[in-house]
Amino acid sequence: MRTVWHGINGELRELRRGRNSMAFLRHRNGRNCANLSGNAMAALIGQSAAMEFASSERGFLRLYVASTSTAFCVMLAVVLLGIGLGGVASSMIPRRLASPQKLLPAILLLAAIWTLLSYIFFPIPPRQTDINAFHIESWQEIEWLSLALMFPVAFLSGILFPLVLACVQQQVPNRMNSAGLTILFNTGGAALGPLLAGFVLLPWIGFQSSLILSAVAYAGLAILASEKGSWSFRQQFGIALLPLSAIFVLIIAFFPYRRAEIHFANARRPFEADGSRLLKKIEGTADTVQLLRRDLFGEPYYYRLVTNAYSMSGTLPRSQRYMRLFAYLPLALRPESENALLICYGVGVTADAFTHDARLKHLDVVDISKEVFSLADFYSGDGYSNPLRDPRVTAFVQDGRFFLQASPQRYDIITGEPPPLKVAGTVNLYTQQFFALMNDRLKDDGIATFWLPIYQLTTDETKAILRAFHKVFPNASVWATCDLEWIMMGIKGPLHKPDEESEHALWSDPKTRSDLERIGIEVPEQMSSLFLIDGDEIDRITQGVEPLSDFYPKRLTDMRPNLETAFRFGYNYLERSAARRHFLSSALIDKVWPNEWKDSLELFFLVRETQFLSEISGSNWLAELDLYLRHTKLRTPVLAVQNSDEWRLSLAEKFAAISPSLPAEALHDLIAGALARRDFNGAIQLLEREKEGGFSNANDFFLLTYLYCLNGSVEKAEALAAAQAQSIQKDWFVDWLWGDLQAEFGFRPPL
């Protein structure tokens, strides 16, 4: 009973103490409530400014640092380390030197000053030599940059919280109440800051102005939290506050307000080496997007979408090959498809391919970034129109995975071209569970295609993704043109071939036929040469490999892939004899592939292998050209050997039609065009025209010599070679050419 009585007495004493505290507060209501509200706002706005600062600096750092999960973790660790050490440092400040109420404005002013100085004196890192771009992946370098940019302000923010708490405790003697009140406002500020930065400040005023606003918020809080008499030289801390205020005002007055443009220029400069120029820049909620345009002969040639420091997508001709095949590959097998879903819009190439098909009734496009949709009107080019303006297209600003979970719609085709695989968050679009969502939203007999760039992955990572895809789609296969941009394709439900009337549908329509020809699929039989492997081979090479899963996302690591290893792995399936063997032995091909498309397999697989080796390691360009000219009727490989393409040729022909004189660059494209048409006389005339002013390069001399022989004018070839004999530097190529021309046409090399 005595114990209970003592307990009750203790409770009564606490109650009386609480009542006395409330009476005490009411007695000093005017001044104390003002101080309390000021300190509470210091906790709220101070933490909000700190988190806003961290969010803005993270957006800024991504102009130099790879957007990987490792990079994010390092940045977060530096911020938390600074806050933690700041809290420790705050506890070590002797309270006899100054009361927390007097110290608080000085720390806030220091935070305002360091917010600006850490940005002004940010150490710009060197470019990564292997890729000639600011795309830092090393955690040590990321740590150093984060320490320089984020640590000072995080450290001062860590000092602020205990100071604010001490100030609140002076007004609310009950420790639990004061701590709870401070933590409430501090946590509220921590939640508000990133929301304000991400959804308001960064899209509206950009990261630099957001940083300045954070600094101004700190300075404003210093005024709000200070006592009336603090701003005087007669006061001990007035001697510190006034100079700190003057320093802050001077920094604001002389701040390099165009510094942000320097950082944006640094991020895009590696991609301007080809002559591209900035067309549009957007600072979005998550990323900074810069659209570059490369002109040729005064017209747009291609566009490049640079997100932060990475070339995220583009309309380069070699990229359009696989982007358009995301649509045309399933459309070729299911020409009766009525609706489709595209996950990730990019630069709109895949969406544009879908809209070329007049039979497609509806296309849903989903992308998490509204900025990529806002750029859609900036693209232009021959045969291209903004697909978002097509009445059949509906755009959704939404996470692709959430859209699949929430939408009740089922589709004939689902395809996707996500961001690069090592970008933070992209792994969630490559797991077995995500592929299961795709399968669930497909109609029976539907087809899914998905991007698999194996040069961005280690071999084990490639196998883990293939395993995940095949576990969901038993009828899986992999396809590619002549590079390492692979396409996974999965067919849901029963297998069947398109009917005879439909199998030529894409080549019967002028719009789709023209589009396919531009990317090198000039006849239906070439579709066969896109095949790599089917589900049986995926099963074989992934034996013992665990699939990429939501539960084990780190099976996709941050490790930089070895390109030579990726090349060897890819060549195993691009080599013509292996490719033909896999194709002919595939049970899937036997069930879904039209018989008419199986002609000329050996030739088309040879063309693909030759182009692959040429792009990866170079080749004897004239021997390659001879193969295409004399053994195929294809245009695209001929243009590629001459460093041209259908887009360049179209621009060159337009320019030639309106210009009385042609630059050498346009002349070379016209020569390539004549060769692609097998107009050897036309090509010879253009080369002879160039010869009159002197050959711009030795290859044009060799080409003219070869064409003379090919066209039956061996004497002209011999005369040309003799005239140029003194300027010809003997090497393996010259020895090969003279020997080949001699064996083929009876050409007599110059002595």
Short mmCIF file of N, CA, C and O in Angstrom, two decimals, residues 619-622 625 641-643 668 671 675 687 690 695-707 720 728 731-734 737:
data_model
loop_
_atom_site.label_atom_id
_atom_site.label_comp_id
_atom_site.label_asym_id
_atom_site.label_seq_id
_atom_site.Cartn_x
_atom_site.Cartn_y
_atom_site.Cartn_z
N SER A 619 36.03 -3.40 -91.23
CA SER A 619 36.14 -4.43 -92.26
C SER A 619 36.85 -3.85 -93.47
O SER A 619 37.17 -2.67 -93.53
N ASN A 620 37.07 -4.71 -94.44
CA ASN A 620 37.53 -4.28 -95.76
C ASN A 620 36.32 -3.72 -96.48
O ASN A 620 35.49 -4.46 -97.01
N TRP A 621 36.17 -2.41 -96.47
CA TRP A 621 34.94 -1.78 -96.93
C TRP A 621 34.63 -2.08 -98.39
O TRP A 621 33.47 -2.25 -98.78
N LEU A 622 35.66 -2.18 -99.24
CA LEU A 622 35.40 -2.39 -100.66
C LEU A 622 35.01 -3.85 -100.93
O LEU A 622 34.16 -4.12 -101.79
N LEU A 625 31.43 -3.92 -99.90
CA LEU A 625 30.59 -3.29 -100.92
C LEU A 625 30.40 -4.22 -102.12
O LEU A 625 29.30 -4.33 -102.67
N VAL A 641 27.89 1.03 -96.01
CA VAL A 641 29.33 0.94 -96.32
C VAL A 641 29.87 2.31 -96.69
O VAL A 641 31.03 2.64 -96.39
N GLN A 642 29.04 3.12 -97.32
CA GLN A 642 29.46 4.47 -97.73
C GLN A 642 29.16 5.50 -96.64
O GLN A 642 29.15 6.71 -96.92
N ASN A 643 28.93 5.04 -95.41
CA ASN A 643 28.63 5.93 -94.27
C ASN A 643 27.42 6.83 -94.55
O ASN A 643 27.41 8.01 -94.20
N HIS A 668 29.08 12.70 -101.63
CA HIS A 668 29.31 11.31 -101.21
C HIS A 668 27.99 10.59 -100.98
O HIS A 668 27.86 9.39 -101.29
N ILE A 671 26.58 9.70 -104.37
CA ILE A 671 27.31 8.55 -104.92
C ILE A 671 26.78 7.26 -104.29
O ILE A 671 26.53 6.27 -104.98
N LEU A 675 24.90 4.05 -106.14
CA LEU A 675 25.32 2.66 -105.97
C LEU A 675 24.17 1.81 -105.43
O LEU A 675 24.00 0.66 -105.84
N LEU A 687 31.75 10.62 -109.38
CA LEU A 687 33.15 10.48 -108.94
C LEU A 687 34.09 11.20 -109.90
O LEU A 687 35.10 11.79 -109.47
N GLU A 690 34.05 14.74 -109.09
CA GLU A 690 34.90 15.01 -107.92
C GLU A 690 36.38 14.99 -108.31
O GLU A 690 37.17 15.80 -107.84
N PHE A 695 40.41 14.38 -105.68
CA PHE A 695 39.69 13.51 -104.77
C PHE A 695 39.80 14.02 -103.34
O PHE A 695 40.88 14.40 -102.88
N SER A 696 38.66 14.01 -102.64
CA SER A 696 38.67 14.47 -101.25
C SER A 696 39.29 13.43 -100.31
O SER A 696 39.74 13.76 -99.23
N ASN A 697 39.30 12.17 -100.75
CA ASN A 697 39.98 11.13 -99.96
C ASN A 697 40.37 9.99 -100.89
O ASN A 697 39.82 9.83 -101.99
N ALA A 698 41.30 9.19 -100.43
CA ALA A 698 41.83 8.11 -101.26
C ALA A 698 40.78 7.05 -101.57
O ALA A 698 40.84 6.41 -102.63
N ASN A 699 39.83 6.86 -100.68
CA ASN A 699 38.82 5.83 -100.91
C ASN A 699 37.99 6.10 -102.15
O ASN A 699 37.53 5.17 -102.82
N ASP A 700 37.78 7.38 -102.48
CA ASP A 700 37.01 7.69 -103.68
C ASP A 700 37.78 7.30 -104.94
O ASP A 700 37.18 6.87 -105.94
N PHE A 701 39.09 7.45 -104.90
CA PHE A 701 39.93 6.99 -106.03
C PHE A 701 39.82 5.48 -106.19
O PHE A 701 39.62 4.97 -107.30
N PHE A 702 39.93 4.74 -105.11
CA PHE A 702 39.83 3.29 -105.18
C PHE A 702 38.43 2.87 -105.65
O PHE A 702 38.29 1.91 -106.43
N LEU A 703 37.40 3.58 -105.20
CA LEU A 703 36.03 3.25 -105.60
C LEU A 703 35.84 3.47 -107.09
O LEU A 703 35.23 2.63 -107.77
N LEU A 704 36.35 4.57 -107.62
CA LEU A 704 36.21 4.83 -109.05
C LEU A 704 36.95 3.79 -109.87
O LEU A 704 36.44 3.31 -110.90
N THR A 705 38.13 3.41 -109.42
CA THR A 705 38.88 2.35 -110.11
C THR A 705 38.09 1.05 -110.14
O THR A 705 37.98 0.38 -111.17
N TYR A 706 37.53 0.70 -109.01
CA TYR A 706 36.72 -0.52 -108.92
C TYR A 706 35.50 -0.44 -109.82
O TYR A 706 35.16 -1.40 -110.54
N LEU A 707 34.81 0.70 -109.83
CA LEU A 707 33.59 0.84 -110.63
C LEU A 707 33.88 0.81 -112.13
O LEU A 707 33.09 0.29 -112.92
N LEU A 720 43.59 5.50 -114.86
CA LEU A 720 43.42 6.25 -113.60
C LEU A 720 44.46 5.81 -112.58
O LEU A 720 45.07 6.66 -111.90
N ILE A 728 49.81 6.99 -104.53
CA ILE A 728 49.26 5.82 -103.86
C ILE A 728 50.28 5.26 -102.88
O ILE A 728 51.41 4.94 -103.26
N ASP A 731 50.04 -0.51 -99.31
CA ASP A 731 49.76 -1.19 -98.06
C ASP A 731 48.97 -2.46 -98.38
O ASP A 731 48.78 -2.81 -99.54
N TRP A 732 48.48 -3.15 -97.34
CA TRP A 732 47.78 -4.41 -97.56
C TRP A 732 46.51 -4.22 -98.39
O TRP A 732 46.15 -5.08 -99.20
N PHE A 733 45.85 -3.06 -98.20
CA PHE A 733 44.60 -2.83 -98.92
C PHE A 733 44.87 -2.67 -100.42
O PHE A 733 44.15 -3.24 -101.25
N VAL A 734 45.90 -1.93 -100.77
CA VAL A 734 46.23 -1.72 -102.18
C VAL A 734 46.63 -3.05 -102.82
O VAL A 734 46.20 -3.38 -103.94
N LEU A 737 43.48 -5.02 -103.38
CA LEU A 737 42.63 -4.49 -104.44
C LEU A 737 43.20 -4.79 -105.81
O LEU A 737 42.49 -5.26 -106.71
#
